[in-house]
Amino acid sequence: MKKLFFLMSTTVIILTASCSKSSSDPTPTGDNTWTLGGTKHTVTFTNKGLTSGGTPSTLIIFADKIPVGADPAVNTLNLSFKTSPTASGKYTLIGLGSTPTDKQFQLSAGGNGKAYGYIGVDTDVDITITGGKVKVTIPEVLLKSTTSGNPDQKITATIFEIN
């Protein structure tokens, strides 16, 4: 009886050890950066949530470091959608002040006491959804400075949500 129990236990252990969890939803890979005004930022923190107020939206924040308190050294790139994208495809970047529809979004960025917003013409942008995470490739566009005395800046990005 002890021998049978030992063999069954050994079999369970071997089978359990050989099993591995596989994910059908791989995490996006590659360069996870944006360049604003010639300065390259690497995404090390992301956060997705719903905004409150008159017209709630989904806000995805990409940051170059984990924000702690009112840390002015954190640089962010922010995307605002009417609802979180669930399918890959072309989405339209629209200017701040407009109200996004289902396949549109708005863009803002900031850090170190500077803030920028996109107010240009509607621009098609590729968005990929992998494992429920958003990956966005933003072509070079001009962001308007919203802080006095700072020049407008060009931005490009290939960014994706991380865990």
PDB file of C-alpha atoms in Angstrom:
ATOM      1  CA  MET A   1       0.000   0.000   0.000  1.00  0.00           C
ATOM      2  CA  LYS A   2       2.830   2.380   0.838  1.00  0.00           C
ATOM      3  CA  LYS A   3       4.430   1.540  -2.497  1.00  0.00           C
ATOM      4  CA  LEU A   4       1.195   2.356  -4.386  1.00  0.00           C
ATOM      5  CA  PHE A   5       0.763   5.648  -2.494  1.00  0.00           C
ATOM      6  CA  PHE A   6       4.395   6.556  -3.234  1.00  0.00           C
ATOM      7  CA  LEU A   7       3.968   5.819  -6.987  1.00  0.00           C
ATOM      8  CA  MET A   8       0.729   7.811  -7.174  1.00  0.00           C
ATOM      9  CA  SER A   9       2.298  10.757  -5.338  1.00  0.00           C
ATOM     10  CA  THR A  10       5.346  10.663  -7.585  1.00  0.00           C
ATOM     11  CA  THR A  11       3.154  10.566 -10.690  1.00  0.00           C
ATOM     12  CA  VAL A  12       1.116  13.554  -9.512  1.00  0.00           C
ATOM     13  CA  ILE A  13       4.279  15.525  -8.748  1.00  0.00           C
ATOM     14  CA  ILE A  14       5.819  14.733 -12.150  1.00  0.00           C
ATOM     15  CA  LEU A  15       2.629  15.618 -14.020  1.00  0.00           C
ATOM     16  CA  THR A  16       2.175  18.806 -12.043  1.00  0.00           C
ATOM     17  CA  ALA A  17       5.773  19.886 -12.603  1.00  0.00           C
ATOM     18  CA  SER A  18       5.572  19.275 -16.345  1.00  0.00           C
ATOM     19  CA  CYS A  19       2.454  21.403 -16.750  1.00  0.00           C
ATOM     20  CA  SER A  20       2.947  25.046 -17.454  1.00  0.00           C
ATOM     21  CA  LYS A  21       0.511  27.873 -17.789  1.00  0.00           C
ATOM     22  CA  SER A  22       0.425  29.153 -21.339  1.00  0.00           C
ATOM     23  CA  SER A  23      -1.182  32.407 -22.264  1.00  0.00           C
ATOM     24  CA  SER A  24      -3.034  32.860 -25.523  1.00  0.00           C
ATOM     25  CA  ASP A  25      -2.735  36.606 -24.919  1.00  0.00           C
ATOM     26  CA  PRO A  26       0.943  37.518 -25.226  1.00  0.00           C
ATOM     27  CA  THR A  27       2.191  40.850 -23.904  1.00  0.00           C
ATOM     28  CA  PRO A  28       3.255  43.292 -26.641  1.00  0.00           C
ATOM     29  CA  THR A  29       6.996  43.548 -27.111  1.00  0.00           C
ATOM     30  CA  GLY A  30       9.424  45.981 -28.702  1.00  0.00           C
ATOM     31  CA  ASP A  31      10.339  49.604 -28.219  1.00  0.00           C
ATOM     32  CA  ASN A  32       7.998  51.161 -25.639  1.00  0.00           C
ATOM     33  CA  THR A  33       8.950  54.821 -25.970  1.00  0.00           C
ATOM     34  CA  TRP A  34       7.832  58.261 -27.009  1.00  0.00           C
ATOM     35  CA  THR A  35       9.938  61.208 -28.120  1.00  0.00           C
ATOM     36  CA  LEU A  36       8.740  64.700 -27.243  1.00  0.00           C
ATOM     37  CA  GLY A  37      10.749  67.699 -28.435  1.00  0.00           C
ATOM     38  CA  GLY A  38      13.797  65.520 -29.118  1.00  0.00           C
ATOM     39  CA  THR A  39      13.791  63.879 -25.662  1.00  0.00           C
ATOM     40  CA  LYS A  40      13.151  60.138 -25.635  1.00  0.00           C
ATOM     41  CA  HIS A  41      11.107  58.669 -22.763  1.00  0.00           C
ATOM     42  CA  THR A  42      10.768  54.953 -21.968  1.00  0.00           C
ATOM     43  CA  VAL A  43       7.497  53.671 -20.539  1.00  0.00           C
ATOM     44  CA  THR A  44       8.004  52.051 -17.132  1.00  0.00           C
ATOM     45  CA  PHE A  45       4.473  52.506 -15.753  1.00  0.00           C
ATOM     46  CA  THR A  46       0.975  52.507 -17.257  1.00  0.00           C
ATOM     47  CA  ASN A  47      -2.458  53.048 -15.788  1.00  0.00           C
ATOM     48  CA  LYS A  48      -5.908  52.727 -17.377  1.00  0.00           C
ATOM     49  CA  GLY A  49      -9.044  54.049 -15.726  1.00  0.00           C
ATOM     50  CA  LEU A  50     -12.305  55.874 -16.157  1.00  0.00           C
ATOM     51  CA  THR A  51     -12.471  59.628 -15.711  1.00  0.00           C
ATOM     52  CA  SER A  52     -15.323  61.276 -13.877  1.00  0.00           C
ATOM     53  CA  GLY A  53     -17.231  64.410 -14.701  1.00  0.00           C
ATOM     54  CA  GLY A  54     -19.651  65.445 -17.396  1.00  0.00           C
ATOM     55  CA  THR A  55     -18.509  63.022 -20.082  1.00  0.00           C
ATOM     56  CA  PRO A  56     -16.597  60.058 -18.601  1.00  0.00           C
ATOM     57  CA  SER A  57     -13.871  58.558 -20.772  1.00  0.00           C
ATOM     58  CA  THR A  58     -11.149  55.931 -20.600  1.00  0.00           C
ATOM     59  CA  LEU A  59      -7.769  57.492 -19.832  1.00  0.00           C
ATOM     60  CA  ILE A  60      -4.564  55.536 -20.428  1.00  0.00           C
ATOM     61  CA  ILE A  61      -1.465  57.078 -18.864  1.00  0.00           C
ATOM     62  CA  PHE A  62       2.036  56.099 -20.008  1.00  0.00           C
ATOM     63  CA  ALA A  63       4.767  57.334 -17.639  1.00  0.00           C
ATOM     64  CA  ASP A  64       8.550  57.194 -17.690  1.00  0.00           C
ATOM     65  CA  LYS A  65       8.642  56.406 -13.966  1.00  0.00           C
ATOM     66  CA  ILE A  66       6.248  55.400 -11.233  1.00  0.00           C
ATOM     67  CA  PRO A  67       4.522  58.537  -9.947  1.00  0.00           C
ATOM     68  CA  VAL A  68       4.923  59.123  -6.222  1.00  0.00           C
ATOM     69  CA  GLY A  69       3.045  62.093  -4.824  1.00  0.00           C
ATOM     70  CA  ALA A  70       3.378  65.289  -6.841  1.00  0.00           C
ATOM     71  CA  ASP A  71       6.714  64.312  -8.405  1.00  0.00           C
ATOM     72  CA  PRO A  72       7.454  66.940 -11.086  1.00  0.00           C
ATOM     73  CA  ALA A  73      10.062  64.700 -12.747  1.00  0.00           C
ATOM     74  CA  VAL A  74       7.455  62.233 -14.051  1.00  0.00           C
ATOM     75  CA  ASN A  75       6.793  62.625 -17.765  1.00  0.00           C
ATOM     76  CA  THR A  76       3.538  61.259 -19.151  1.00  0.00           C
ATOM     77  CA  LEU A  77       1.822  60.657 -22.443  1.00  0.00           C
ATOM     78  CA  ASN A  78      -1.964  60.417 -22.024  1.00  0.00           C
ATOM     79  CA  LEU A  79      -4.587  58.967 -24.352  1.00  0.00           C
ATOM     80  CA  SER A  80      -8.293  59.613 -23.791  1.00  0.00           C
ATOM     81  CA  PHE A  81     -10.913  57.379 -25.460  1.00  0.00           C
ATOM     82  CA  LYS A  82     -14.717  57.484 -25.286  1.00  0.00           C
ATOM     83  CA  THR A  83     -14.492  53.798 -24.356  1.00  0.00           C
ATOM     84  CA  SER A  84     -11.462  51.554 -24.088  1.00  0.00           C
ATOM     85  CA  PRO A  85     -10.525  50.074 -27.475  1.00  0.00           C
ATOM     86  CA  THR A  86     -11.340  46.364 -27.764  1.00  0.00           C
ATOM     87  CA  ALA A  87     -10.340  45.675 -31.371  1.00  0.00           C
ATOM     88  CA  SER A  88      -7.226  46.417 -33.416  1.00  0.00           C
ATOM     89  CA  GLY A  89      -7.473  48.860 -36.304  1.00  0.00           C
ATOM     90  CA  LYS A  90      -7.272  52.476 -37.369  1.00  0.00           C
ATOM     91  CA  TYR A  91      -8.366  55.036 -34.812  1.00  0.00           C
ATOM     92  CA  THR A  92      -8.455  58.785 -35.333  1.00  0.00           C
ATOM     93  CA  LEU A  93      -6.431  61.190 -33.220  1.00  0.00           C
ATOM     94  CA  ILE A  94      -8.603  64.285 -32.781  1.00  0.00           C
ATOM     95  CA  GLY A  95      -7.927  67.678 -31.236  1.00  0.00           C
ATOM     96  CA  LEU A  96      -8.556  68.507 -27.598  1.00  0.00           C
ATOM     97  CA  GLY A  97     -11.876  70.258 -27.146  1.00  0.00           C
ATOM     98  CA  SER A  98     -13.686  67.802 -29.443  1.00  0.00           C
ATOM     99  CA  THR A  99     -15.754  64.919 -28.116  1.00  0.00           C
ATOM    100  CA  PRO A 100     -14.343  61.538 -29.203  1.00  0.00           C
ATOM    101  CA  THR A 101     -16.555  58.891 -30.800  1.00  0.00           C
ATOM    102  CA  ASP A 102     -15.933  55.134 -30.519  1.00  0.00           C
ATOM    103  CA  LYS A 103     -12.955  55.042 -32.923  1.00  0.00           C
ATOM    104  CA  GLN A 104     -11.375  58.365 -31.879  1.00  0.00           C
ATOM    105  CA  PHE A 105      -9.038  59.511 -29.109  1.00  0.00           C
ATOM    106  CA  GLN A 106      -7.237  62.572 -27.783  1.00  0.00           C
ATOM    107  CA  LEU A 107      -3.584  63.039 -26.834  1.00  0.00           C
ATOM    108  CA  SER A 108      -1.828  65.119 -24.190  1.00  0.00           C
ATOM    109  CA  ALA A 109       1.642  64.981 -22.654  1.00  0.00           C
ATOM    110  CA  GLY A 110       3.561  66.691 -19.920  1.00  0.00           C
ATOM    111  CA  GLY A 111       6.160  66.732 -17.212  1.00  0.00           C
ATOM    112  CA  ASN A 112       8.643  69.025 -15.510  1.00  0.00           C
ATOM    113  CA  GLY A 113       6.126  71.859 -15.335  1.00  0.00           C
ATOM    114  CA  LYS A 114       5.261  71.677 -19.038  1.00  0.00           C
ATOM    115  CA  ALA A 115       2.002  70.529 -20.629  1.00  0.00           C
ATOM    116  CA  TYR A 116       1.033  69.866 -24.242  1.00  0.00           C
ATOM    117  CA  GLY A 117      -2.115  68.931 -26.106  1.00  0.00           C
ATOM    118  CA  TYR A 118      -2.937  67.849 -29.643  1.00  0.00           C
ATOM    119  CA  ILE A 119      -5.125  70.362 -31.462  1.00  0.00           C
ATOM    120  CA  GLY A 120      -4.195  69.498 -35.066  1.00  0.00           C
ATOM    121  CA  VAL A 121      -6.146  67.922 -37.906  1.00  0.00           C
ATOM    122  CA  ASP A 122      -7.661  64.460 -37.548  1.00  0.00           C
ATOM    123  CA  THR A 123      -4.908  61.855 -38.035  1.00  0.00           C
ATOM    124  CA  ASP A 124      -5.239  58.081 -38.492  1.00  0.00           C
ATOM    125  CA  VAL A 125      -3.278  56.034 -35.963  1.00  0.00           C
ATOM    126  CA  ASP A 126      -2.690  52.274 -35.776  1.00  0.00           C
ATOM    127  CA  ILE A 127      -3.866  50.675 -32.548  1.00  0.00           C
ATOM    128  CA  THR A 128      -3.294  47.009 -31.789  1.00  0.00           C
ATOM    129  CA  ILE A 129      -4.995  45.093 -28.999  1.00  0.00           C
ATOM    130  CA  THR A 130      -2.962  42.161 -27.661  1.00  0.00           C
ATOM    131  CA  GLY A 131      -4.052  40.317 -24.555  1.00  0.00           C
ATOM    132  CA  GLY A 132      -6.461  43.131 -23.761  1.00  0.00           C
ATOM    133  CA  LYS A 133      -3.585  45.643 -23.765  1.00  0.00           C
ATOM    134  CA  VAL A 134      -3.410  48.669 -26.064  1.00  0.00           C
ATOM    135  CA  LYS A 135      -0.398  49.294 -28.318  1.00  0.00           C
ATOM    136  CA  VAL A 136      -0.345  52.617 -30.193  1.00  0.00           C
ATOM    137  CA  THR A 137       1.942  53.878 -32.942  1.00  0.00           C
ATOM    138  CA  ILE A 138       1.688  57.654 -33.219  1.00  0.00           C
ATOM    139  CA  PRO A 139       3.257  59.323 -36.261  1.00  0.00           C
ATOM    140  CA  GLU A 140       5.077  62.613 -35.814  1.00  0.00           C
ATOM    141  CA  VAL A 141       2.524  65.265 -34.866  1.00  0.00           C
ATOM    142  CA  LEU A 142       2.794  68.713 -33.320  1.00  0.00           C
ATOM    143  CA  LEU A 143       1.577  69.295 -29.764  1.00  0.00           C
ATOM    144  CA  LYS A 144       0.554  72.759 -28.648  1.00  0.00           C
ATOM    145  CA  SER A 145       2.163  74.009 -25.453  1.00  0.00           C
ATOM    146  CA  THR A 146      -0.435  74.870 -22.841  1.00  0.00           C
ATOM    147  CA  THR A 147       2.088  76.446 -20.470  1.00  0.00           C
ATOM    148  CA  SER A 148       3.101  80.036 -20.972  1.00  0.00           C
ATOM    149  CA  GLY A 149       6.506  80.674 -22.510  1.00  0.00           C
ATOM    150  CA  ASN A 150       7.124  77.116 -23.744  1.00  0.00           C
ATOM    151  CA  PRO A 151       7.307  76.327 -27.464  1.00  0.00           C
ATOM    152  CA  ASP A 152       5.119  73.758 -29.208  1.00  0.00           C
ATOM    153  CA  GLN A 153       6.818  70.348 -29.587  1.00  0.00           C
ATOM    154  CA  LYS A 154       6.728  67.417 -32.013  1.00  0.00           C
ATOM    155  CA  ILE A 155       5.967  63.958 -30.664  1.00  0.00           C
ATOM    156  CA  THR A 156       6.253  60.399 -31.993  1.00  0.00           C
ATOM    157  CA  ALA A 157       5.501  57.218 -30.087  1.00  0.00           C
ATOM    158  CA  THR A 158       5.322  53.470 -30.109  1.00  0.00           C
ATOM    159  CA  ILE A 159       3.827  52.681 -26.724  1.00  0.00           C
ATOM    160  CA  PHE A 160       1.948  49.846 -25.094  1.00  0.00           C
ATOM    161  CA  GLU A 161       0.368  49.059 -21.769  1.00  0.00           C
ATOM    162  CA  ILE A 162       2.444  47.044 -19.344  1.00  0.00           C
ATOM    163  CA  ASN A 163       1.320  45.080 -16.295  1.00  0.00           C
TER     164      ASN A 163
END
